[in-house]
């Protein structure tokens, strides 16, 4: 099997954004947002020489997504008690 983008096809289907949430946040402008770590958790912690190997590169993409979801689940658990915002509110730090 060739290791290219087809190796990741269908792996992230659980992350589809809701169409209703896109309409709510269309005109919002946020200031003082924290650093966006979502694309760089694993790539900053793994050697650049290891990331040249395609198998390790695509596996690190999958691990990066896994760790981002672990971090986001703690944010979602924290927001279930706040009744003034929706339970899927994503702008919490």
Coordinates of N, CA and C in Angstrom, one line a residue:
X1 N 0.8 -1.2 0.0 CA 0.0 0.0 0.0 C 0.9 1.2 0.0
X2 N 0.6 2.1 -0.9 CA 1.4 3.4 -1.0 C 0.9 4.3 0.1
X3 N 1.9 4.9 0.8 CA 1.5 5.9 1.9 C 1.4 7.3 1.3
X4 N 0.2 7.7 1.1 CA -0.1 9.0 0.7 C -1.4 9.5 1.3
X5 N -2.0 10.5 0.8 CA -3.2 11.0 1.4 C -4.4 10.0 1.5
X6 N -4.3 9.0 0.6 CA -5.4 8.0 0.7 C -5.4 7.2 1.9
X7 N -4.2 7.2 2.6 CA -4.2 6.4 3.9 C -5.0 7.0 5.0
X8 N -5.3 8.3 4.9 CA -6.1 9.0 5.9 C -7.5 9.2 5.5
X9 N -8.0 8.7 4.3 CA -9.3 8.9 3.9 C -10.3 8.2 4.8
X10 N -11.3 9.0 5.2 CA -12.4 8.4 6.1 C -12.0 8.3 7.5
X11 N -10.9 8.7 7.9 CA -10.5 8.6 9.4 C -11.0 9.7 10.2
X12 N -11.3 10.8 9.6 CA -11.7 12.0 10.4 C -13.2 12.4 10.2
X13 N -14.0 11.4 9.8 CA -15.4 11.7 9.5 C -16.2 12.1 10.8
X14 N -15.7 11.8 11.9 CA -16.4 12.1 13.2 C -16.3 13.6 13.5
X15 N -15.5 14.3 12.8 CA -15.3 15.7 13.1 C -16.0 16.7 12.2
X16 N -17.1 16.2 11.5 CA -17.8 17.1 10.6 C -18.4 18.2 11.4
X17 N -18.3 19.5 11.0 CA -18.9 20.6 11.7 C -20.4 20.7 11.4
X18 N -21.1 21.1 12.4 CA -22.5 21.2 12.3 C -22.9 22.5 11.4
X19 N -23.8 22.3 10.6 CA -24.2 23.5 9.7 C -24.8 24.6 10.5
X20 N -25.5 24.2 11.6 CA -26.2 25.3 12.4 C -25.2 26.1 13.2
X21 N -24.1 25.5 13.6 CA -23.1 26.3 14.3 C -22.3 27.3 13.4
X22 N -22.2 27.0 12.2 CA -21.5 27.9 11.2 C -22.3 29.2 11.0
X23 N -23.6 29.0 11.0 CA -24.5 30.2 10.8 C -24.4 31.1 12.1
X24 N -24.3 30.6 13.3 CA -24.3 31.4 14.5 C -23.0 32.2 14.6
X25 N -21.9 31.7 14.1 CA -20.6 32.4 14.3 C -20.1 33.0 13.1
X26 N -21.0 33.4 12.1 CA -20.5 33.9 10.9 C -19.9 35.3 11.0
X27 N -20.4 36.2 11.8 CA -19.9 37.5 11.9 C -19.1 37.8 13.1
X28 N -18.8 36.8 13.9 CA -18.0 37.1 15.2 C -16.6 37.4 14.9
X29 N -16.1 38.3 15.7 CA -14.7 38.7 15.6 C -14.1 38.6 17.0
X30 N -13.1 37.7 17.2 CA -12.6 37.5 18.6 C -11.2 38.1 18.7
X31 N -11.0 38.7 19.8 CA -9.7 39.3 20.1 C -9.1 38.5 21.3
X32 N -7.8 38.6 21.4 CA -7.0 37.9 22.4 C -7.3 36.4 22.5
X33 N -7.2 35.7 21.4 CA -7.4 34.3 21.3 C -6.1 33.6 21.6
X34 N -6.2 32.5 22.3 CA -5.0 31.8 22.7 C -4.3 31.2 21.5
X35 N -3.1 30.7 21.6 CA -2.3 30.1 20.5 C -3.0 28.9 20.0
X36 N -3.1 28.8 18.7 CA -3.8 27.6 18.0 C -2.8 26.5 17.9
X37 N -2.9 25.5 18.8 CA -1.9 24.4 18.8 C -2.4 23.2 18.0
X38 N -3.5 23.2 17.4 CA -4.2 22.1 16.8 C -3.4 21.4 15.7
X39 N -2.6 22.1 14.9 CA -1.8 21.4 13.8 C -0.4 21.1 14.2
X40 N 0.0 21.5 15.4 CA 1.5 21.4 15.7 C 1.8 20.6 17.0
X41 N 0.9 19.9 17.6 CA 1.2 19.2 18.8 C 2.3 18.1 18.6
X42 N 2.1 17.3 17.6 CA 3.0 16.2 17.4 C 4.2 16.6 16.5
X43 N 4.0 17.5 15.6 CA 5.1 17.9 14.7 C 6.2 18.7 15.4
X44 N 5.8 19.3 16.5 CA 6.9 20.0 17.3 C 7.6 19.1 18.2
X45 N 7.0 17.9 18.5 CA 7.6 17.0 19.5 C 8.4 15.9 18.9
X46 N 8.2 15.7 17.6 CA 8.9 14.6 16.9 C 10.0 15.2 16.0
X47 N 11.1 14.5 15.9 CA 12.2 15.0 15.1 C 11.9 15.1 13.7
X48 N 12.4 16.2 13.0 CA 12.2 16.4 11.6 C 12.7 15.3 10.8
X49 N 13.7 14.6 11.2 CA 14.3 13.5 10.5 C 13.3 12.3 10.5
X50 N 12.6 12.1 11.6 CA 11.6 11.0 11.6 C 10.4 11.4 10.8
X51 N 10.1 12.6 10.7 CA 8.9 13.0 9.9 C 9.1 12.9 8.4
X52 N 10.4 12.7 8.0 CA 10.6 12.5 6.5 C 10.1 11.1 6.1
X53 N 10.0 10.2 7.0 CA 9.5 8.9 6.6 C 8.0 9.0 6.5
X54 N 7.4 8.6 5.4 CA 6.0 8.8 5.1 C 5.1 8.1 6.1
X55 N 5.4 6.9 6.6 CA 4.6 6.1 7.5 C 4.5 6.9 8.8
X56 N 5.6 7.3 9.3 CA 5.7 8.1 10.6 C 5.0 9.4 10.4
X57 N 5.1 10.1 9.3 CA 4.5 11.4 9.1 C 3.0 11.2 9.2
X58 N 2.4 10.3 8.4 CA 0.9 10.1 8.5 C 0.4 9.6 9.8
X59 N 1.2 8.8 10.5 CA 0.8 8.3 11.8 C 0.9 9.5 12.8
X60 N 1.8 10.4 12.6 CA 1.8 11.6 13.5 C 0.6 12.5 13.2
X61 N 0.2 12.6 12.0 CA -1.1 13.3 11.7 C -2.2 12.7 12.5
X62 N -2.3 11.4 12.5 CA -3.4 10.7 13.2 C -3.3 10.9 14.7
X63 N -2.1 10.8 15.2 CA -1.9 11.0 16.7 C -2.2 12.4 17.1
X64 N -1.8 13.4 16.2 CA -2.1 14.8 16.5 C -3.6 15.0 16.6
X65 N -4.4 14.4 15.7 CA -5.8 14.5 15.8 C -6.3 13.9 17.1
X66 N -5.8 12.8 17.5 CA -6.2 12.1 18.7 C -6.0 12.9 19.9
X67 N -4.8 13.5 20.0 CA -4.5 14.3 21.2 C -5.3 15.6 21.2
X68 N -5.6 16.2 20.1 CA -6.4 17.4 20.0 C -7.8 17.1 20.5
X69 N -8.3 15.9 20.2 CA -9.7 15.5 20.6 C -9.7 15.2 22.1
X70 N -8.6 14.7 22.7 CA -8.5 14.5 24.1 C -8.5 15.8 24.8
X71 N -7.8 16.8 24.3 CA -7.8 18.1 25.0 C -9.2 18.8 24.9
X72 N -9.8 18.6 23.7 CA -11.1 19.2 23.5 C -12.2 18.6 24.3
X73 N -12.1 17.3 24.7 CA -13.1 16.6 25.5 C -13.1 17.2 26.9
X74 N -12.0 17.6 27.4 CA -12.0 18.2 28.7 C -12.6 19.5 28.7
X75 N -12.5 20.3 27.6 CA -13.2 21.5 27.5 C -14.7 21.3 27.4
X76 N -15.1 20.3 26.7 CA -16.6 20.0 26.5 C -17.2 19.6 27.9
X77 N -16.5 18.8 28.6 CA -17.0 18.4 29.9 C -17.2 19.6 30.8
X78 N -16.3 20.5 30.8 CA -16.3 21.7 31.6 C -17.5 22.6 31.3
X79 N -18.0 22.5 30.1 CA -19.0 23.5 29.7 C -20.4 22.9 29.8
X80 N -20.6 21.7 30.2 CA -21.9 21.2 30.3 C -22.7 21.8 31.5
X81 N -22.1 22.4 32.5 CA -22.8 23.0 33.6 C -23.2 24.4 33.4
X82 N -22.7 25.0 32.4 CA -23.0 26.4 32.1 C -24.2 26.5 31.2
X83 N -25.3 27.0 31.7 CA -26.6 26.9 30.9 C -26.7 28.2 30.0
X84 N -25.9 29.1 30.1 CA -26.0 30.3 29.3 C -25.5 30.2 27.9
X85 N -24.6 29.2 27.7 CA -24.1 28.9 26.3 C -24.4 27.5 25.9
X86 N -24.3 27.2 24.6 CA -24.6 25.9 24.2 C -23.5 24.9 24.6
X87 N -23.9 23.6 24.7 CA -22.9 22.6 25.2 C -21.8 22.4 24.2
X88 N -21.9 22.8 22.9 CA -20.9 22.6 21.9 C -20.1 23.9 21.7
X89 N -20.1 24.8 22.6 CA -19.4 26.1 22.5 C -17.9 25.8 22.4
X90 N -17.2 26.3 21.4 CA -15.8 25.9 21.2 C -14.8 27.0 21.5
X91 N -15.2 28.1 21.9 CA -14.3 29.2 22.2 C -14.0 29.3 23.7
X92 N -13.8 28.2 24.3 CA -13.4 28.2 25.8 C -11.9 27.8 25.9
X93 N -11.2 28.5 26.7 CA -9.8 28.2 26.9 C -9.5 27.5 28.2

